[in-house]
Amino acid sequence: EYKKTAAEIKIILGKMCNICNRVPDDFHAIDYNKIFENFELIGFNDSYYIELASKRNWIIVTDDSDFVNKTLPSNNATIFLE
């Protein structure tokens, strides 16, 4: 089952990479204090992606339940899941 799922994910990610622009994440330039502040409300990775998106004016589209109806203190972002 795992190998089947991994193969499906590989196909999907391959298609996504064909239509997306890959960019460096600039981890060294992100304010880690903001990541830690948001980390109290959402997971570390989610907090990191919120800060990266905020820095680059990106919009995150997700169905991750960590992002449901929360206001994050470090960037005053309100996240809704519809």
Coordinates of C-alpha atoms in Angstrom, one line a residue, residues 5-76:
T5 CA 0.7 5.6 -2.6
A6 CA 4.3 6.8 -3.0
A7 CA 4.2 6.1 -6.7
E8 CA 0.9 8.1 -7.0
I9 CA 2.5 11.0 -5.1
K10 CA 5.5 10.9 -7.3
I11 CA 3.3 11.3 -10.4
I12 CA 1.4 14.1 -8.9
L13 CA 4.5 16.0 -7.7
G14 CA 6.1 15.5 -11.2
K15 CA 3.1 17.2 -12.7
M16 CA 3.1 20.0 -10.2
C17 CA 6.8 20.7 -10.8
N18 CA 6.1 21.2 -14.4
I19 CA 3.8 24.1 -13.7
C20 CA 5.5 25.7 -10.7
N21 CA 8.5 27.8 -10.3
R22 CA 11.0 26.4 -7.8
V23 CA 12.6 29.1 -5.6
P24 CA 15.1 29.0 -2.7
D25 CA 13.5 29.2 0.7
D26 CA 15.9 31.8 2.2
F27 CA 15.7 30.1 5.6
H28 CA 18.6 32.2 6.8
A29 CA 16.6 35.4 6.2
I30 CA 13.3 34.4 7.9
D31 CA 12.7 35.7 11.4
Y32 CA 12.7 32.5 13.4
N33 CA 11.1 34.4 16.4
K34 CA 8.0 34.7 14.3
I35 CA 8.1 31.0 13.5
F36 CA 8.4 30.2 17.2
E37 CA 5.6 32.6 18.1
N38 CA 3.2 30.9 15.6
F39 CA 4.5 27.5 16.6
E40 CA 2.4 27.9 19.8
L41 CA -0.8 27.7 17.6
I42 CA 0.2 25.6 14.6
G43 CA 3.0 23.1 13.8
F44 CA 6.6 24.2 13.2
N45 CA 6.5 23.4 9.4
D46 CA 3.2 25.2 9.0
S47 CA 4.5 28.2 10.9
Y48 CA 7.6 28.2 8.7
Y49 CA 5.6 28.1 5.5
I50 CA 3.3 30.9 6.8
E51 CA 6.4 33.1 7.4
L52 CA 7.9 32.2 4.0
A53 CA 4.6 33.0 2.3
S54 CA 4.3 36.2 4.2
K55 CA 7.8 37.3 3.2
R56 CA 7.1 36.6 -0.5
N57 CA 3.4 37.7 -0.6
W58 CA 2.3 34.2 -1.5
I59 CA -1.1 32.7 -0.9
I60 CA -1.2 29.2 0.7
V61 CA -4.0 26.9 -0.5
T62 CA -4.4 23.9 1.8
D63 CA -6.9 21.6 3.6
D64 CA -4.6 21.2 6.6
S65 CA -6.7 21.4 9.8
D66 CA -4.0 23.4 11.5
F67 CA -4.9 26.4 9.4
V68 CA -8.6 26.5 10.3
N69 CA -9.9 29.8 11.6
K70 CA -6.8 31.0 13.4
T71 CA -5.2 34.4 13.8
L72 CA -1.5 34.2 14.0
P73 CA 0.2 36.8 16.3
S74 CA 3.5 37.3 14.3
N75 CA 2.0 38.6 11.1
N76 CA -1.7 39.2 12.0

